């Protein structure tokens, strides 16, 4: 077998060179770019070129702190790396003048510092391991995110990349690889939680000389973006995981099915594949061992149901992406009727780490039945939105309050939605649940892909249930009646409740329909579509009753149930509300309190937005 | 097809040529329908009926199947679209952070509703279930550019950047 030693030594040297010069690194994941990271990059390049400075300007992906985007890292040789947040094209010059040239970090913009490889720490800047957002995190899958250049294979190999592949090819049998994964206790990170080692074993055992490896990168859950972050931040780890799976199972071909909404992820995957082929990690006769593996990217075409495994496979084959009845499972009859192993992005990305450090190491993290760590996306009404990786078993409360910093604007917590349209909403009293597959299931939510959307007192739970139903109804493929017709009827009922024409019997109807659809739908999309309704009815029944019986929305979110009122004490008669009202519903004399005619009011809220004296409120 | 009107312009339509190259590239490729339709849509901006007929003939797949696939996926469009595609995210995170108001602001500025295209073909307005930039909610995407942390007042200025 050909060894990677020479390539690794050469790339290691090249990687070390990076740290001999001053470096300024911009976070350019999709989120960083959306927050203006590319403009910061351009400004930086202009400064460096204009002043002919000896500075290395590089980029990385998202380090996870979406709330502080765009982020920039500055490091001088031998000194700690300082991460700066909320950088813009105007203030980036300070990083150059004060930190790079003046050798003094810009304290008011610095968020934290990372001390590695014997570097010298700065005084007065929080260490990453002491910083609240990272204190409870364990970074495995996300360890390269925001730290290496995702478009450079040099960075990947110099940080231990392809060591796992080299290790299995230098003497492990297929069974040994599968056993290592079994030892690790890794379970499917796409949400189902099926033991990965067992899945590999099934596909390995299925008869047939042609087998496929497929990566499900069709992340479509609203509120989840961990797969995008991993693909954009560490694409090689996904490739390496897939190649290892290919070897273990006996497959020579793989597909990555990735959402077309993720153009940057597709771009970086394409680059990674080309680089891996160039150094012989992918393609024919890998490392001279006679093992062949080729990878192709398939861009999805916009259908949420394609995240379901059988629908995904039929979509790769070029058909309408509709699910089919299982069994036979893809492990027996998958892509083009051949045995196929299908895992999610995060699952594959864990594999190289498990092989390199051993299954035992991985199993030492987490709980008895849920091992390792899980990446979550914190979004919604939370202070620190972003990407976090925590050990399994940590409580939801710790994730929200310690890692996430609590609720935005110090409002009252109401619920956290876990698992997207297939998941459920957990109330305050469930916050101490440990995060693992089984506890979340028992509480009526699911781990799902790992999206956590935090909601405060201004969010209406009936409206949230309607939101998800609207989504599943639009995304139902229409193949089976329970899902096609059932989601429509449930949506109609929820809409009526939100509009104030709900009837007392609606609650029972929703429960019954939910039960029937759960039991009879063909695929996971239909079977779980009632979860958001059932969980909100379980924990927030009062809100449903208020909508139905009192025609009132306690959260003040359902427009049809609101009345806009002018506070006569506060109104000074400036007339701005009357001018902004498109329906002519507001009248009053100058400098005298105005009034709203509720029969004319269309509840658009224009008056509320326009009032400078907080004199208009919703009741 | 060569021009038959007698004018001097008898060169092959560049779009047609690109389509031919695309079909050539995917000849004998398993599961070619979706990538070919995606490629054809990149060339024409949408999927004209004649193009779909040509793909059906070339890939030897019934036209009904081509039509079935192209109407199943949200990404395919059978009508001409604007030069700039505005996709407003309506995901959960955007929803709880005011995504609806952003959508209404875009509707107001462009004077079109969901799925609509402005008369000058400058913009097409769509919604999307999630763009995966939830940390910056609410967000919208114009062509391949993502804009985040929006308030309704930003919309006019952002749209003006696109011709």
XYZ file of C-alpha atoms in Angstrom:
782
model
C 0.000 0.000 0.000
C 1.109 3.473 -0.863
C 1.527 5.613 2.205
C 0.241 9.119 2.675
C 3.288 9.986 4.785
C 5.038 11.956 2.074
C 1.940 13.945 1.131
C 1.239 14.575 4.789
C 4.776 15.776 5.515
C 4.724 18.133 2.547
C 1.301 19.522 3.365
C 2.165 19.745 7.049
C 5.147 21.942 6.148
C 2.965 24.110 3.933
C 0.378 24.412 6.709
C 3.015 25.410 9.275
C 4.223 28.152 6.951
C 0.859 29.827 7.409
C 1.640 30.519 11.032
C 4.942 32.232 10.391
C 3.216 35.370 9.135
C 0.524 37.617 10.507
C -2.851 36.210 9.503
C -6.255 37.783 9.136
C -8.996 35.221 8.510
C -12.581 36.090 7.582
C -15.488 33.736 8.284
C -17.121 33.096 4.938
C -19.909 30.593 5.452
C -23.293 31.421 3.906
C -24.273 33.157 7.145
C -21.025 35.128 7.317
C -21.426 36.258 3.723
C -25.066 37.198 4.353
C -23.965 39.339 7.284
C -21.440 41.151 5.080
C -18.327 38.964 5.431
C -17.492 39.240 1.747
C -17.474 43.029 1.986
C -15.108 42.819 4.958
C -12.902 40.500 2.892
C -12.800 42.976 -0.014
C -12.005 45.863 2.307
C -9.211 43.856 3.893
C -7.709 42.877 0.569
C -7.817 46.491 -0.557
C -6.008 47.672 2.577
C -3.343 44.960 2.362
C -2.739 45.522 -1.357
C -2.832 49.312 -1.066
C -0.283 49.472 1.715
C 1.771 46.474 0.544
C 1.589 44.793 3.946
C 3.072 41.380 4.641
C -0.164 39.888 5.908
C -1.782 36.613 4.963
C -5.476 37.212 4.202
C -7.366 33.930 4.337
C -10.914 32.735 4.884
C -12.670 30.035 6.813
C -16.285 28.995 7.296
C -18.662 29.570 10.198
C -17.290 29.136 13.719
C -20.855 28.912 15.022
C -21.434 32.332 16.529
C -24.046 33.493 14.057
C -25.022 36.269 16.459
C -21.610 37.895 16.089
C -21.249 37.591 12.309
C -19.222 38.641 10.444
C -16.312 37.290 12.464
C -12.624 37.835 11.760
C -9.666 36.060 13.325
C -6.348 37.839 13.731
C -3.183 35.989 14.734
C 0.432 37.060 14.937
C 3.195 34.428 14.874
C 3.592 32.851 18.300
C 0.616 34.701 19.775
C -2.961 33.588 20.470
C -5.648 33.901 17.797
C -8.184 36.568 18.601
C -11.722 36.259 17.242
C -13.470 39.545 16.563
C -17.199 39.942 16.045
C -19.495 42.395 14.257
C -16.674 43.427 11.957
C -17.606 45.660 9.046
C -15.676 47.273 6.157
C -15.251 50.446 8.236
C -13.908 49.036 11.487
C -11.755 46.295 9.965
C -8.967 48.843 9.519
C -8.594 48.986 13.298
C -7.731 45.292 13.347
C -4.880 45.982 10.941
C -3.640 49.216 12.510
C -3.951 48.320 16.156
C -3.581 44.549 16.268
C -1.377 43.574 13.330
C 0.823 46.664 13.145
C 0.460 47.969 16.715
C 0.654 44.408 18.146
C -2.130 45.219 20.568
C -5.511 43.455 20.250
C -8.573 45.667 19.819
C -10.241 44.821 23.121
C -13.615 46.414 22.518
C -14.187 44.312 19.382
C -12.607 41.079 20.606
C -14.888 38.244 21.619
C -12.429 35.583 22.673
C -8.960 34.201 22.074
C -7.819 30.722 21.156
C -4.500 29.565 22.537
C -2.968 26.694 20.601
C 0.446 25.156 19.920
C 2.245 26.938 22.733
C 1.138 30.386 21.639
C 1.201 33.259 24.079
C -2.150 34.381 25.498
C -3.205 38.010 25.729
C -4.363 39.545 28.953
C -7.884 40.843 29.216
C -9.463 38.693 26.501
C -11.623 35.676 27.405
C -10.234 32.277 26.481
C -12.452 30.222 24.205
C -12.838 27.516 26.869
C -14.001 30.105 29.410
C -16.408 31.836 27.063
C -20.025 30.980 27.962
C -21.054 30.054 24.435
C -18.257 27.455 24.154
C -17.804 26.427 27.801
C -20.173 23.458 27.627
C -19.474 22.580 24.011
C -17.364 19.691 22.779
C -16.158 20.336 19.289
C -15.651 17.152 17.266
C -17.605 17.305 14.023
C -17.384 21.069 14.240
C -13.714 21.170 15.276
C -12.517 22.470 11.898
C -15.438 24.830 11.388
C -14.222 28.379 11.522
C -10.653 27.193 12.101
C -9.434 25.873 8.753
C -9.835 26.886 5.139
C -12.544 24.537 3.815
C -11.340 24.938 0.245
C -7.840 23.728 1.058
C -7.012 20.039 1.342
C -3.716 21.105 2.941
C -5.612 22.323 5.993
C -7.612 19.110 6.156
C -4.679 16.746 5.924
C -2.506 18.762 8.283
C -5.219 18.522 10.941
C -5.513 14.738 10.813
C -7.589 14.388 7.680
C -7.630 11.083 5.774
C -5.781 9.400 8.653
C -8.899 7.330 9.311
C -9.039 6.174 5.709
C -5.350 5.357 5.723
C -5.790 3.414 8.948
C -8.577 1.169 7.647
C -6.830 0.563 4.325
C -3.606 -0.447 6.031
C -4.992 -3.607 7.493
C -8.498 -3.396 8.946
C -11.037 -5.829 7.569
C -14.494 -4.663 6.525
C -15.946 -6.290 9.622
C -13.422 -4.585 11.893
C -14.466 -1.187 10.541
C -18.139 -1.974 11.104
C -17.365 -3.247 14.608
C -15.525 -0.031 15.429
C -18.612 1.975 14.448
C -20.781 -0.373 16.508
C -18.476 0.128 19.515
C -18.803 3.880 19.167
C -22.579 3.642 19.620
C -23.090 6.255 16.880
C -26.751 6.666 15.942
C -28.177 8.312 12.821
C -27.798 12.066 13.181
C -30.484 12.873 10.624
C -33.075 12.366 13.319
C -34.164 8.745 13.268
C -31.433 7.634 15.616
C -30.982 4.188 14.089
C -27.657 2.610 15.128
C -25.212 3.362 12.320
C -23.066 0.255 12.805
C -26.110 -1.967 12.492
C -27.209 -0.219 9.315
C -23.751 -0.713 7.816
C -23.861 -4.383 8.831
C -27.206 -4.921 7.062
C -25.947 -3.378 3.840
C -22.659 -5.255 4.142
C -24.538 -8.537 4.586
C -26.940 -7.953 1.684
C -26.015 -10.127 -1.272
C -24.896 -8.396 -4.453
C -21.622 -7.183 -5.931
C -22.840 -3.670 -6.740
C -23.654 -1.507 -3.733
C -24.058 2.229 -3.183
C -23.269 4.747 -0.492
C -25.588 7.748 -0.361
C -25.289 10.868 1.739
C -28.502 12.649 2.633
C -27.648 16.339 2.458
C -31.188 17.397 1.638
C -31.550 19.344 4.846
C -34.940 20.961 4.616
C -36.196 21.316 8.182
C -36.985 24.960 8.773
C -34.651 26.073 11.544
C -31.874 23.546 10.927
C -28.625 24.352 9.173
C -26.027 22.036 10.719
C -25.569 20.036 7.545
C -24.957 23.171 5.526
C -22.421 24.349 8.077
C -20.549 21.043 8.032
C -20.576 20.818 4.226
C -19.355 24.390 3.929
C -16.880 24.164 6.780
C -15.413 20.680 6.498
C -16.456 19.007 3.248
C -13.565 16.532 3.270
C -14.752 14.952 6.522
C -18.026 13.996 4.837
C -16.157 12.562 1.848
C -13.805 10.615 4.109
C -16.735 9.212 6.103
C -18.395 8.090 2.885
C -15.235 6.473 1.509
C -14.757 4.578 4.786
C -18.399 3.448 4.626
C -17.830 2.378 1.014
C -14.904 0.222 2.046
C -16.741 -1.323 5.002
C -19.813 -2.151 3.007
C -18.203 -3.124 -0.255
C -19.474 -0.282 -2.398
C -17.506 1.457 -5.121
C -19.835 4.341 -5.840
C -21.467 7.057 -3.822
C -23.860 9.972 -4.230
C -24.266 13.125 -2.218
C -27.806 14.408 -2.563
C -27.585 18.056 -1.594
C -30.174 20.823 -1.619
C -29.925 23.167 -4.563
C -30.604 26.027 -2.105
C -27.042 25.508 -0.821
C -24.909 26.719 -3.749
C -21.838 27.354 -1.591
C -21.956 23.850 -0.110
C -22.167 22.373 -3.616
C -19.256 24.519 -4.765
C -17.029 23.453 -1.852
C -17.994 19.788 -2.215
C -17.060 19.863 -5.883
C -13.698 21.376 -4.997
C -13.116 18.805 -2.265
C -13.918 15.908 -4.585
C -11.485 17.200 -7.209
C -8.740 17.643 -4.581
C -9.277 14.186 -3.072
C -9.128 12.638 -6.542
C -5.915 14.477 -7.294
C -4.021 13.022 -4.353
C -5.547 9.584 -4.857
C -7.953 9.446 -1.920
C -10.889 9.044 -4.253
C -11.233 7.248 -7.577
C -9.470 4.149 -8.861
C -7.078 2.102 -6.763
C -7.039 4.281 -3.648
C -3.566 4.310 -2.015
C -2.617 1.350 -4.239
C -4.849 -1.007 -2.317
C -7.072 -1.927 -5.245
C -10.052 -0.269 -3.564
C -12.060 1.949 -5.933
C -14.572 4.548 -4.909
C -16.095 7.368 -6.922
C -18.393 10.095 -5.742
C -21.018 12.154 -7.506
C -23.048 15.135 -6.412
C -26.753 15.300 -7.145
C -28.372 18.669 -6.620
C -31.891 18.349 -5.269
C -34.659 20.174 -7.046
C -36.714 21.475 -4.192
C -38.964 18.928 -2.505
C -38.899 18.469 1.267
C -40.162 14.894 1.011
C -36.886 13.948 -0.716
C -35.274 13.932 2.715
C -37.124 10.655 3.255
C -34.769 7.881 2.231
C -36.851 6.023 -0.332
C -38.016 9.304 -1.886
C -34.419 10.529 -2.036
C -33.294 7.394 -3.858
C -36.081 7.538 -6.393
C -35.212 11.196 -6.972
C -31.573 10.302 -7.709
C -32.914 7.842 -10.260
C -34.551 10.800 -11.999
C -38.162 10.346 -10.941
C -40.699 12.324 -8.982
C -39.382 12.011 -5.444
C -42.145 9.973 -3.892
C -41.558 7.525 -1.056
C -42.447 3.877 -1.286
C -43.479 1.239 1.222
C -40.689 -0.288 3.328
C -39.627 -3.123 3.539
C -37.690 -3.814 1.433
C -35.322 -1.354 3.098
C -32.659 0.442 1.058
C -30.048 -1.775 2.729
C -31.533 -4.622 0.698
C -33.056 -2.868 -2.288
C -32.048 0.746 -2.673
C -30.661 2.805 -5.513
C -31.391 1.051 -8.808
C -32.546 -1.904 -6.715
C -29.034 -2.468 -5.328
C -28.160 -2.572 -1.604
C -27.625 1.017 -0.516
C -26.378 2.579 2.694
C -27.904 5.962 3.367
C -26.740 8.243 6.177
C -26.966 11.911 6.930
C -24.124 14.467 6.597
C -23.392 14.693 10.313
C -23.334 10.895 10.661
C -20.662 10.531 7.957
C -18.724 13.494 9.319
C -18.396 11.680 12.674
C -16.906 8.562 11.081
C -13.310 9.775 10.422
C -13.029 10.913 14.062
C -14.321 7.582 15.365
C -11.897 5.588 13.217
C -8.956 7.826 14.102
C -9.550 8.000 17.831
C -11.388 4.708 18.308
C -14.971 3.715 19.008
C -14.284 3.540 22.761
C -13.271 7.190 22.828
C -16.516 8.216 21.140
C -18.640 6.024 23.411
C -17.099 7.691 26.471
C -19.152 10.803 25.656
C -22.903 11.005 26.058
C -25.499 8.870 27.802
C -26.021 5.135 27.978
C -28.148 4.902 24.852
C -27.134 8.069 23.029
C -23.389 8.316 22.592
C -21.151 11.101 21.450
C -22.076 14.668 20.727
C -24.787 16.333 18.701
C -24.764 19.529 16.705
C -27.720 21.824 17.330
C -28.854 25.005 15.634
C -30.078 27.604 18.076
C -32.508 30.002 16.460
C -35.576 32.066 17.176
C -35.944 34.363 20.167
C -32.629 33.488 21.725
C -29.687 35.788 22.432
C -26.892 33.705 20.952
C -28.171 32.246 17.733
C -25.768 29.823 16.172
C -24.354 26.387 15.753
C -23.376 24.459 18.872
C -22.021 20.982 19.496
C -22.796 19.567 22.926
C -22.388 16.150 24.526
C -25.535 14.029 24.546
C -27.293 14.137 27.876
C -26.934 17.878 28.532
C -30.265 19.454 29.488
C -32.315 21.568 27.103
C -32.240 24.306 29.746
C -28.437 24.395 29.716
C -28.392 24.650 25.939
C -30.836 27.542 25.920
C -29.670 29.487 28.969
C -25.982 28.673 29.367
C -24.891 28.174 25.773
C -27.565 30.270 24.117
C -27.446 33.056 26.681
C -31.196 33.017 27.391
C -34.149 34.702 25.771
C -33.791 37.734 23.551
C -34.782 41.084 25.090
C -35.191 39.253 28.429
C -38.721 38.234 27.548
C -40.390 35.206 29.105
C -39.602 31.781 27.699
C -42.601 29.975 26.286
C -41.546 26.921 24.301
C -38.770 25.380 22.307
C -39.539 23.640 19.057
C -37.284 20.664 18.420
C -37.091 18.532 15.319
C -38.788 20.731 12.730
C -42.121 19.776 11.161
C -41.760 16.230 12.496
C -41.018 17.371 16.009
C -42.835 19.013 18.829
C -42.861 21.985 21.166
C -41.569 21.590 24.704
C -42.805 23.873 27.492
C -40.872 25.312 30.433
C -41.450 22.259 32.690
C -39.738 19.959 30.192
C -36.566 22.020 29.975
C -34.625 19.810 32.347
C -34.903 16.844 30.030
C -31.556 15.414 29.047
C -30.969 15.692 25.334
C -31.015 12.157 23.993
C -33.132 10.327 21.456
C -35.338 8.518 23.945
C -36.171 11.275 26.441
C -37.137 13.684 23.689
C -39.363 11.059 22.074
C -41.093 10.392 25.363
C -41.858 14.095 25.751
C -43.518 14.259 22.336
C -40.668 15.939 20.488
C -37.797 14.375 18.573
C -34.112 15.045 18.214
C -34.692 15.454 14.496
C -31.832 16.966 12.652
C -31.123 19.230 15.639
C -32.960 22.468 15.036
C -34.001 24.224 18.250
C -36.296 27.180 17.674
C -36.866 29.147 20.853
C -40.178 30.942 21.273
C -41.093 33.643 23.767
C -44.388 34.904 25.139
C -45.208 36.767 21.916
C -45.393 33.526 19.923
C -48.828 31.947 19.575
C -48.644 28.163 19.788
C -51.748 27.620 17.679
C -50.193 29.800 15.001
C -46.971 27.753 15.227
C -48.911 24.522 14.765
C -50.632 26.099 11.771
C -47.287 27.223 10.402
C -45.930 23.659 10.403
C -49.107 22.187 9.024
C -49.039 24.732 6.233
C -45.517 23.525 5.498
C -46.264 19.775 5.510
C -49.439 20.297 3.532
C -47.515 22.170 0.845
C -44.721 19.579 0.852
C -46.868 16.452 0.894
C -46.091 14.513 -2.274
C -49.715 13.462 -2.579
C -49.097 9.765 -3.018
C -51.069 8.558 0.001
C -54.512 9.798 0.987
C -54.014 10.247 4.757
C -51.242 12.751 4.177
C -52.651 14.448 1.081
C -56.190 14.934 2.396
C -55.519 14.771 6.122
C -53.011 17.609 6.258
C -55.447 19.762 4.259
C -58.323 19.136 6.658
C -56.156 19.711 9.720
C -54.821 22.939 8.239
C -58.369 24.161 7.527
C -59.368 23.461 11.112
C -56.310 25.227 12.539
C -56.841 28.201 10.273
C -60.434 28.490 11.462
C -59.250 28.452 15.072
C -56.680 31.169 14.383
C -59.298 33.284 12.649
C -61.702 33.040 15.542
C -64.289 30.703 14.054
C -63.122 27.558 15.831
C -65.647 25.227 17.417
C -65.250 23.311 20.703
C -65.324 19.962 18.887
C -62.326 21.006 16.766
C -59.942 19.860 19.479
C -61.238 16.324 19.410
C -61.325 16.302 15.615
C -57.677 17.383 15.459
C -56.673 14.705 17.947
C -58.514 12.012 16.033
C -57.156 13.072 12.643
C -53.667 13.251 14.107
C -53.931 9.704 15.423
C -55.266 8.299 12.164
C -52.687 10.013 9.946
C -49.849 8.961 12.254
C -50.916 5.350 11.935
C -51.811 5.200 8.269
C -49.499 7.509 6.305
C -46.953 5.942 3.986
C -43.773 7.716 5.003
C -42.164 9.665 7.813
C -43.419 13.022 6.540
C -47.052 11.977 6.935
C -46.521 9.878 10.048
C -45.068 12.806 11.944
C -47.023 15.722 10.490
C -49.397 15.804 13.450
C -46.612 16.065 16.040
C -46.537 19.879 16.175
C -50.321 19.915 16.730
C -50.421 17.075 19.230
C -47.536 18.448 21.287
C -48.916 21.993 21.386
C -52.347 20.659 22.354
C -50.699 18.580 25.066
C -48.795 21.430 26.653
C -50.680 24.567 25.590
C -54.312 23.518 25.553
C -55.274 26.788 27.273
C -54.248 28.724 24.210
C -56.401 26.592 21.949
C -59.348 27.053 24.331
C -58.823 30.822 24.494
C -58.942 30.991 20.702
C -62.038 28.805 20.451
C -64.116 29.868 23.443
C -63.050 33.433 24.146
C -62.047 34.353 20.574
C -58.832 35.702 22.026
C -55.167 35.142 21.152
C -53.226 35.362 24.462
C -49.921 35.940 22.675
C -51.337 38.731 20.565
C -50.159 37.092 17.339
C -53.319 36.041 15.477
C -54.315 39.218 13.669
C -57.982 38.372 13.222
C -58.473 38.097 16.970
C -56.875 41.413 17.852
C -58.321 44.844 18.344
C -56.145 47.900 18.069
C -56.799 50.453 20.767
C -55.533 54.003 21.287
C -54.487 54.892 24.818
C -56.165 58.256 25.358
C -53.678 59.210 28.065
C -50.687 58.798 25.835
C -52.119 60.050 22.529
C -51.278 63.685 21.883
C -53.155 63.918 18.627
C -50.195 64.205 16.262
C -52.274 62.503 13.592
C -49.516 60.269 12.273
C -51.630 57.136 12.833
C -54.568 58.587 10.930
C -52.306 59.425 7.983
C -50.729 55.967 7.957
C -54.051 54.099 8.206
C -54.905 52.740 4.740
C -58.541 52.080 5.692
C -59.371 55.529 7.060
C -60.419 53.941 10.355
C -58.719 56.498 12.601
C -60.299 59.862 13.273
C -59.790 62.697 15.708
C -59.098 66.377 15.939
C -55.631 67.860 15.944
C -53.907 67.755 19.310
C -56.791 65.700 20.729
C -56.759 61.936 21.419
C -57.701 59.931 18.307
C -59.999 56.937 17.996
C -60.083 53.734 15.937
C -63.322 52.603 14.330
C -63.027 48.823 14.758
C -65.576 48.123 12.045
C -63.321 49.814 9.481
C -59.991 48.598 10.897
C -58.269 46.011 8.696
C -55.747 45.175 11.460
C -52.705 45.860 9.337
C -50.770 47.347 12.236
C -49.565 50.386 10.245
C -50.756 52.743 13.003
C -48.920 50.767 15.676
C -45.676 50.841 13.715
C -46.027 54.559 13.061
C -46.873 55.786 16.575
C -43.907 57.409 18.299
C -45.590 57.662 21.698
C -46.504 53.982 22.296
C -50.093 55.136 22.450
C -51.465 52.266 20.357
C -51.628 48.736 21.698
C -53.083 45.370 20.743
C -55.798 43.892 22.936
C -31.681 25.419 -36.539
C -30.398 27.480 -39.441
C -32.225 30.663 -40.228
C -34.504 30.359 -43.273
C -35.701 33.925 -43.626
C -32.957 34.899 -46.025
C -31.114 37.225 -43.703
C -27.420 36.866 -43.217
C -27.897 35.449 -39.721
C -27.650 31.733 -40.277
C -25.662 30.793 -37.215
C -26.990 28.295 -34.698
C -28.858 29.718 -31.732
C -26.319 29.721 -28.849
C -28.939 28.489 -26.395
C -29.785 25.592 -28.672
C -26.103 24.795 -28.985
C -25.669 24.819 -25.195
C -28.650 22.493 -24.866
C -27.142 20.103 -27.415
C -23.885 20.044 -25.468
C -25.771 19.402 -22.240
C -27.694 16.499 -23.750
C -24.476 15.100 -25.183
C -22.824 15.247 -21.767
C -25.585 13.247 -20.117
C -25.978 10.658 -22.865
C -26.217 7.199 -21.305
C -26.039 8.635 -17.791
C -28.356 6.955 -15.329
C -30.855 9.289 -13.668
C -30.140 12.107 -16.123
C -33.584 13.717 -16.198
C -33.212 16.063 -13.217
C -29.678 17.336 -13.974
C -30.654 17.829 -17.637
C -33.761 19.788 -16.679
C -31.684 21.844 -14.224
C -29.128 22.529 -16.947
C -31.791 23.426 -19.497
C -33.402 25.786 -17.033
C -30.026 27.454 -16.454
C -29.760 28.025 -20.197
C -33.285 29.259 -20.902
C -34.225 30.667 -17.496
C -37.276 28.414 -17.503
C -38.444 25.249 -19.270
C -40.172 26.035 -22.564
C -42.430 23.279 -23.881
C -40.320 22.755 -27.008
C -37.201 22.261 -24.900
C -38.937 19.657 -22.768
C -40.090 17.898 -25.922
C -36.565 17.904 -27.243
C -35.220 16.477 -23.970
C -37.877 13.773 -24.026
C -36.888 12.764 -27.549
C -33.178 12.844 -26.887
C -33.217 10.956 -23.583
C -35.850 8.558 -24.964
C -38.128 9.222 -22.031
C -41.879 9.800 -22.513
C -42.860 13.475 -22.503
C -45.388 12.687 -19.758
C -42.541 11.667 -17.467
C -40.534 14.812 -18.220
C -43.648 16.849 -17.503
C -44.327 14.844 -14.326
C -40.830 15.431 -12.950
C -40.750 19.106 -13.866
C -44.044 19.800 -12.107
C -43.155 17.802 -8.984
C -40.135 19.828 -7.908
C -40.449 23.396 -6.743
C -37.302 24.398 -8.593
C -38.627 23.934 -12.126
C -40.562 26.665 -13.867
C -42.646 26.343 -16.996
C -43.134 30.073 -17.492
C -40.575 32.832 -18.100
C -39.134 34.329 -14.957
C -37.534 37.576 -13.956
C -33.825 38.308 -14.271
C -33.554 38.393 -10.486
C -35.181 35.803 -8.305
C -36.144 37.056 -4.871
C -36.745 34.250 -2.395
C -38.062 35.294 0.981
C -37.482 32.738 3.707
C -40.565 31.662 5.631
C -38.809 29.102 7.862
C -39.605 28.725 11.541
C -36.816 30.971 12.745
C -37.731 33.657 10.219
C -41.409 33.198 11.030
C -40.932 33.914 14.727
C -38.650 36.846 13.930
C -41.014 38.593 11.543
C -40.442 36.921 8.150
C -44.015 37.673 7.162
C -43.488 41.418 7.457
C -40.412 41.161 5.222
C -42.448 39.295 2.640
C -45.172 41.931 2.737
C -42.582 44.667 2.324
C -41.161 42.976 -0.787
C -44.671 42.518 -2.161
C -45.342 46.201 -1.642
C -42.098 47.426 -3.192
C -42.375 45.167 -6.243
C -46.142 45.307 -6.577
C -46.426 41.559 -7.159
C -47.515 38.636 -5.022
C -46.006 35.211 -4.444
C -44.969 33.469 -7.646
C -45.413 36.697 -9.596
C -43.003 38.378 -11.997
C -42.766 42.111 -12.553
C -43.846 43.296 -16.005
C -40.354 44.396 -16.948
C -39.109 40.868 -16.061
C -36.757 42.394 -13.538
C -37.938 40.414 -10.507
C -39.723 37.187 -9.654
C -40.947 36.791 -6.088
C -41.004 33.442 -4.323
C -41.044 32.070 -0.817
C -38.800 29.303 0.447
C -39.239 27.053 3.461
C -35.726 27.565 4.819
C -32.490 28.995 3.500
C -30.382 27.597 6.307
C -29.174 30.976 7.526
C -31.510 30.911 10.520
C -28.986 32.594 12.789
C -29.519 35.780 10.803
C -33.304 35.537 10.604
C -35.245 37.017 8.927
C -33.453 36.476 5.626
C -34.066 36.608 1.916
C -32.013 35.488 -1.039
C -31.694 37.303 -4.341
C -30.188 35.020 -6.965
C -27.260 33.521 -5.010
C -26.851 36.388 -2.505
C -28.250 35.965 0.984
C -29.304 39.066 2.919
C -29.880 38.703 6.653
C -31.056 40.483 9.826
C -33.643 42.356 7.809
C -36.185 44.930 8.804
C -38.912 45.998 6.371
C -37.167 49.319 5.794
C -34.127 47.591 4.254
C -36.043 46.075 1.370
C -36.200 49.012 -1.034
C -32.458 49.593 -0.816
C -31.573 45.940 -1.315
C -33.836 45.512 -4.332
C -32.413 48.625 -5.968
C -29.019 46.914 -6.195
C -30.378 44.454 -8.756
C -30.979 45.526 -12.335
